[in-house]
Amino acid sequence: MRQFKGALMGCFFIFTTAFAQVAPKPASTVAAPAAAAISSTSALSAPIVAAKSYVVLDTQSAQVLAVNNGDQKMEPASLTKMMTAYVVFQALKDKRISLNQPVTISQSAYKAIGSRMFADPKTPVSVEDLLKGMIIQSGNDASIALAESVAGTEATFVDIMNKQALRMKLNNTRFTNVTGLPDPQHVSTANDMVQLARALIEDFPAEYAKYYVQKEFTYNGITQPNRNRLLWLDPTVDGVKTGHTDNAGFCLVASAKRPGAAGTTRRIITVVMGTSSMDARTQESSKLLNWAFQNFENVRFAEAGKPLVTPEIWKGTKSVASLGFLQDAWISIPRGSTEKLKTEITRPQPLIAPIAKGQSIGLIKLLIDGKVLAEKPVQVLEDVPQAGLLGRAWDSIKLWFK
């Protein structure tokens, strides 16, 4: 016989509990939307940053730790090439092109203004060398040549870029070219750029690592350094992309990996847009990376597959459901505040079958001193099929009297 708990249909049942310790088991990153800036709900303040806009993201917790003017539309300059690379990597993954495929350099690519890898129309260039020319040297000629090799024309490739931006929900981003050359309609934001960088890193980890960490590249007898000076200053930095135009100022998307809790690795991604110089974008990015790693720690609040709650479920083949996370779930909190961490779980009551593994049911709020740091959807850990006719009818009768 089920134990009746006296909840009315359509209401919500709230559990509140404090997590006193974190299990030592290693974890994988949880893919979830970024939460509200944790710094705004804690005693921590982000450092003063000399940039028109910036954002700091912890990818393990998927939380924004600090943000300023994150939705201000600006020219992204050569940060654009992160999306150019994403589309090219997808074409490589789909085997529509190959790394050793030779590409003839068109006049459009050859005459591209701005930074160049100095590709020659008389000499075909491999896709891999073009990638290095675009990522390491920020070559506009390489970017256009890659776009033409994938889509035939730059315009067609740009259309693919914009469709990908929509799929990623980069709602304040619009591309008009593959290089980042100035155009009033070519805009993005720090918030969009940090999510693009995260997708680039997580969707193409092998491709990302080997190109974005490379400090220099020589082509056609010309050696050019990676413009990301953090690669020389901080051994934990492994990318991502610089950009500069007169209107955009000096921009940098930086990524760094350092040891985390329980044998895991933390990655912080920062975006600074609209700084005054190459030195400034380097210094401000370094400042934000160090601030995030030094002032926050990540706590695992749920183990993969381990139920957080087991509520009653009606009209199903089981009497209880298991709710939690399919992957280990993390929260970024100010260092030393683990004991203050509390959670609230809200879910529909009564819970009616069928429900499917992986389905989101309810929400978990993570709080310190009553302030919400993050909210994440809670998942079903096991299927609960619908019961037979008699079982559903009996539960309907019981629910009628609750």
Short mmCIF file of N, CA and C in Angstrom, two decimals, residues 68 91 152 214 231 381 385:
data_model
loop_
_atom_site.label_atom_id
_atom_site.label_comp_id
_atom_site.label_asym_id
_atom_site.label_seq_id
_atom_site.Cartn_x
_atom_site.Cartn_y
_atom_site.Cartn_z
N ASN A 68 30.03 41.20 -17.97
CA ASN A 68 29.76 42.64 -18.06
C ASN A 68 29.45 42.97 -19.51
N ALA A 91 32.55 19.59 -41.68
CA ALA A 91 32.71 19.03 -43.03
C ALA A 91 33.75 17.91 -43.04
N GLY A 152 31.68 26.02 -51.97
CA GLY A 152 31.71 26.55 -53.33
C GLY A 152 31.95 28.03 -53.37
N GLN A 214 49.17 25.70 -31.02
CA GLN A 214 50.42 25.85 -31.78
C GLN A 214 50.85 27.32 -31.80
N LEU A 231 49.71 31.97 -24.84
CA LEU A 231 50.34 30.67 -25.08
C LEU A 231 51.79 30.65 -24.60
N LEU A 381 16.06 8.69 -14.31
CA LEU A 381 17.17 7.75 -14.41
C LEU A 381 16.77 6.40 -14.96
N PRO A 385 7.31 2.56 -17.62
CA PRO A 385 6.23 2.45 -18.60
C PRO A 385 4.86 2.60 -17.95
#
